[in-house]
XYZ file of C-alpha atoms in Angstrom:
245
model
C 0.000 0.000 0.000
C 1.097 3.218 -0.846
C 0.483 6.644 1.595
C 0.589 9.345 -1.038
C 1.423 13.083 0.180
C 0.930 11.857 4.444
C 3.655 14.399 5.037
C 0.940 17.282 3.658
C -1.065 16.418 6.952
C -1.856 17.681 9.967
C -0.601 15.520 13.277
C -3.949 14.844 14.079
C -4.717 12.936 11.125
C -1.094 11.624 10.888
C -1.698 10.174 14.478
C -5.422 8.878 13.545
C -4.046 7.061 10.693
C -1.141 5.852 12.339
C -3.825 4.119 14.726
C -5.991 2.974 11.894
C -3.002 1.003 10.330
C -1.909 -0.489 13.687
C 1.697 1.013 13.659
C 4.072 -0.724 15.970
C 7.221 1.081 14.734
C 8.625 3.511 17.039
C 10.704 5.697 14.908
C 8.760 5.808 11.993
C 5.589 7.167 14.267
C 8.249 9.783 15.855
C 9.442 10.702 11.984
C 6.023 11.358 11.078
C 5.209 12.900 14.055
C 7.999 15.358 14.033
C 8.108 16.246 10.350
C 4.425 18.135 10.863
C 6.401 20.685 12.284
C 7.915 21.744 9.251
C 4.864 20.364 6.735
C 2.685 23.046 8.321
C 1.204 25.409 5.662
C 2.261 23.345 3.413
C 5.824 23.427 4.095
C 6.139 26.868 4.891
C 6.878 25.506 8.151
C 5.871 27.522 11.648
C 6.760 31.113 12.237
C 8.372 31.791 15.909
C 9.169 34.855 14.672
C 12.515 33.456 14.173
C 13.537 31.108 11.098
C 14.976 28.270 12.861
C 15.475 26.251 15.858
C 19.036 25.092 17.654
C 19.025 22.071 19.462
C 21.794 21.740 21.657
C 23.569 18.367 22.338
C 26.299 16.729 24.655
C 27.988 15.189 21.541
C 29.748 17.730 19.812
C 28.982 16.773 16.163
C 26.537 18.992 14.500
C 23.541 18.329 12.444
C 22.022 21.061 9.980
C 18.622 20.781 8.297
C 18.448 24.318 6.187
C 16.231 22.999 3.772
C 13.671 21.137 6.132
C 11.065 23.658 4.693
C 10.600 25.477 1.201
C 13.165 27.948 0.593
C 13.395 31.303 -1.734
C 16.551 32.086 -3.841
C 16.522 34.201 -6.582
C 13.129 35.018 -5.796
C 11.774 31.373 -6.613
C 10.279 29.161 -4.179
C 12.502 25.894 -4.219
C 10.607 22.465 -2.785
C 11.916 20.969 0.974
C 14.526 18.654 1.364
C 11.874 16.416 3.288
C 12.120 14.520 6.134
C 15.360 16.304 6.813
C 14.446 17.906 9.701
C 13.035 15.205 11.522
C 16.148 12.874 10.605
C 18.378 15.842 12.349
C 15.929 15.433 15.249
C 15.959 12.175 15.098
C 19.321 11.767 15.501
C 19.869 14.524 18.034
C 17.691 12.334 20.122
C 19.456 9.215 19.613
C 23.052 10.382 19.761
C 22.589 13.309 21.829
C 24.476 15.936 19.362
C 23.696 19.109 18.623
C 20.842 20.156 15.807
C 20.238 23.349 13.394
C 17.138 22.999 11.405
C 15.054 25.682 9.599
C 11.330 25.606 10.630
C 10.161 28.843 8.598
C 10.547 29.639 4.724
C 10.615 33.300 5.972
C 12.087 35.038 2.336
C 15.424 33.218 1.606
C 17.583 29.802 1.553
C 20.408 29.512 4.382
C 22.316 26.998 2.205
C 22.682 30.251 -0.045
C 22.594 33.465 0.880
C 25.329 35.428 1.583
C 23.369 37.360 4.661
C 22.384 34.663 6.773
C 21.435 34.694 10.612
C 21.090 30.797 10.054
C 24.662 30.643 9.295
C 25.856 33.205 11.454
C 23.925 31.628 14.755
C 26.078 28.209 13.811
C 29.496 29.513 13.826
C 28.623 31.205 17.096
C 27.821 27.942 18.508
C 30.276 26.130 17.077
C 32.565 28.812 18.714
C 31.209 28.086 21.627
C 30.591 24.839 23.051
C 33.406 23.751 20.830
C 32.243 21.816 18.027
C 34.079 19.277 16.182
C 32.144 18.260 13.077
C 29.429 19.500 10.688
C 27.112 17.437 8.935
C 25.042 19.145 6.672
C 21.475 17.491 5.508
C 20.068 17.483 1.949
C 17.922 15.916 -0.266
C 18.648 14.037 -3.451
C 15.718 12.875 -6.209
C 14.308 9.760 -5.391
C 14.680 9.285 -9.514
C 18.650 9.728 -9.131
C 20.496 7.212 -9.979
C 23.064 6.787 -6.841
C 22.068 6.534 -3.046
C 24.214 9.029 -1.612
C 26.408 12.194 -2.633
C 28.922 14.048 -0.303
C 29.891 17.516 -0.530
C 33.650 18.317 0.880
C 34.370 21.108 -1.571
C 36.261 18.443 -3.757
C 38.091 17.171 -0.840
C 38.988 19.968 0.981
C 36.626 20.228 4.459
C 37.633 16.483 5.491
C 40.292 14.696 6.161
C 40.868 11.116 3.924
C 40.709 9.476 7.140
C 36.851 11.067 7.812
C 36.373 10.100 4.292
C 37.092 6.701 4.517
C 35.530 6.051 7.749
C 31.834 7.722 5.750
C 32.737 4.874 2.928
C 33.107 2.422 5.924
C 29.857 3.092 8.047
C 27.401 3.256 4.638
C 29.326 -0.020 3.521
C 28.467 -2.141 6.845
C 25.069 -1.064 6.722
C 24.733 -2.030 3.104
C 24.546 1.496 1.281
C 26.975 1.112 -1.848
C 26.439 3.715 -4.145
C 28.004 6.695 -1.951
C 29.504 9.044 -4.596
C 31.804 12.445 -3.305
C 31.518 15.709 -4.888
C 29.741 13.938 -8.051
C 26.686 16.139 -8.536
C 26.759 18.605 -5.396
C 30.625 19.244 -4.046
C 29.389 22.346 -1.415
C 31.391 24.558 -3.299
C 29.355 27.146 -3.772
C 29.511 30.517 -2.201
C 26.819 30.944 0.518
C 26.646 26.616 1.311
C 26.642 26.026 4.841
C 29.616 23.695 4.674
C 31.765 26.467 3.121
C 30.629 28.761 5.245
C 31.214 26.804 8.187
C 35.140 25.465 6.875
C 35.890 29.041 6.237
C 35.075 30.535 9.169
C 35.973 27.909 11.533
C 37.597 24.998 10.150
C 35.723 22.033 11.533
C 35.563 18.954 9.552
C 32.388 19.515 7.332
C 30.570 17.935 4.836
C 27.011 17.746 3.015
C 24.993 15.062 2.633
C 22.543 14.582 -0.169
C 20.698 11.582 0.764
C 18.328 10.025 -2.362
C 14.185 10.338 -1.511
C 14.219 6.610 -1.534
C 15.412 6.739 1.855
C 13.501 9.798 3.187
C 9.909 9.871 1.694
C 7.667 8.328 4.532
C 5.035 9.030 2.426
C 5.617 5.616 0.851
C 5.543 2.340 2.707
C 8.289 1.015 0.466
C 10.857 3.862 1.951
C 10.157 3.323 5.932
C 12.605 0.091 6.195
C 15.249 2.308 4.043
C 14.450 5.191 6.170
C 15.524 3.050 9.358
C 18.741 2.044 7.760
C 19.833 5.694 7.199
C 18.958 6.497 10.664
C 20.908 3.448 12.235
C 23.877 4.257 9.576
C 23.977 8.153 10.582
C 23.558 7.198 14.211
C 26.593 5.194 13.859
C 28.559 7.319 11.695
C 28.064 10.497 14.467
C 29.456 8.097 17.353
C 32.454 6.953 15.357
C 33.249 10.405 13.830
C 33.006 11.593 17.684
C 35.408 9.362 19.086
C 37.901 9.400 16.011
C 37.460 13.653 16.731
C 38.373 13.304 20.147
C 41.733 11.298 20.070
């Protein structure tokens, strides 16, 4: 069975159906659950008068969501990465490290501009706790022909050793086609991860992770969804304690 467009939803009816079809999966409920927060108005997201939310962590990795809701550039409004946000939650709950994720369209795209208070807010707290590792959250097609591409501004905002170990963790957990820098290297002026290498130098690095593994609207993606959860999960833990010797 396929659940077209559940993400458009309100929680209410997210929860009802959730009863109706008997779910006994925990973090698929809690995905679902948490992505309403940024489907509201149909992915505008919710305005606190502010455009996004920090969740801070023990771990000090860093997860960014700036495209869990529709963003403007160029004076275009550009579709959500979805179900980024709630993976960033997700995982701030699981591994207890830190989370940036948008929550309101507001007028621009933090992955972009040049002005950014989404930006700016993360290299204050990365300043400040410190932080020792970005990872950056994006969406890929689910019509792509690859799994997963990383960003490291061809190589330069990780080490080969932080490479190898991202090659490692998707391998174990049977995710094969990770490409780097094939379609979407960071590079661009205004990208979060070249902000962030810039103007502090952590290890960063995007990740543009293929629909097939994000869009709980289908059935089909939920056990795919759980395996980029449990990869991530494992990846922030070993990145953590490879960071710290």
């Amino acid at each position: 069975m396929v659940l077209k467009k559940l993400y458009f939803l309100s929680l209410e009816v997210v929860i009802f159906i959730s009863k109706i079809l008997n779910f006994n999966n925990q973090l698929i409920s809690n995905a679902l659950l948490l992505e309403g927060e940024f489907s509201s108005n149909h992915y505008l997201g919710r305005n606190y008068n502010c455009l996004f939310k920090y969740k801070e962590g023990v771990i000090p990795i860093i997860i960014s969501a700036p495209h869990a809701v529709k963003q403007v550039r160029n004076g275009l409004i550009k579709n959500p990465d979805i179900f980024t946000g709630s993976l960033a939650l997700i995982l701030a709950q699981r591994t207890k490290c830190h989370a940036i994720y948008r929550t309101f369209t507001g007028n621009g795209d933090s992955n972009s501009d040049s002005i950014c208070s989404y930006k700016d807010y993360l290299v204050k707290k990365i300043m400040q706790y410190p932080l020792r590792c970005l990872i950056d959250l994006h969406g890929l097609h689910k019509k792509r022909p690859f799994m997963i591409d990383v960003g490291t501004l061809n190589g330069k905002s990780i080490s080969k050793e932080i490479e190898n170990l991202i090659i490692e963790t998707f391998l174990e957990e049977d995710i094969r086609d990770v490409r780097f820098n094939y379609l979407f290297n960071a590079n661009k002026e205004g990208t979060v991860v070249k902000t962030i290498w810039e103007k502090t130098n952590i290890p960063s690095f995007q990740l543009e992770i293929n629909g097939l593994y994000r869009d709980l609207s289908y059935i089909e993606s939920w056990n795919k969804f759980q395996q980029i959860v449990i990869t991530l999960e494992k990846l922030i833990y070993r990145l953590n304690k490879t960071l710290s010797n």
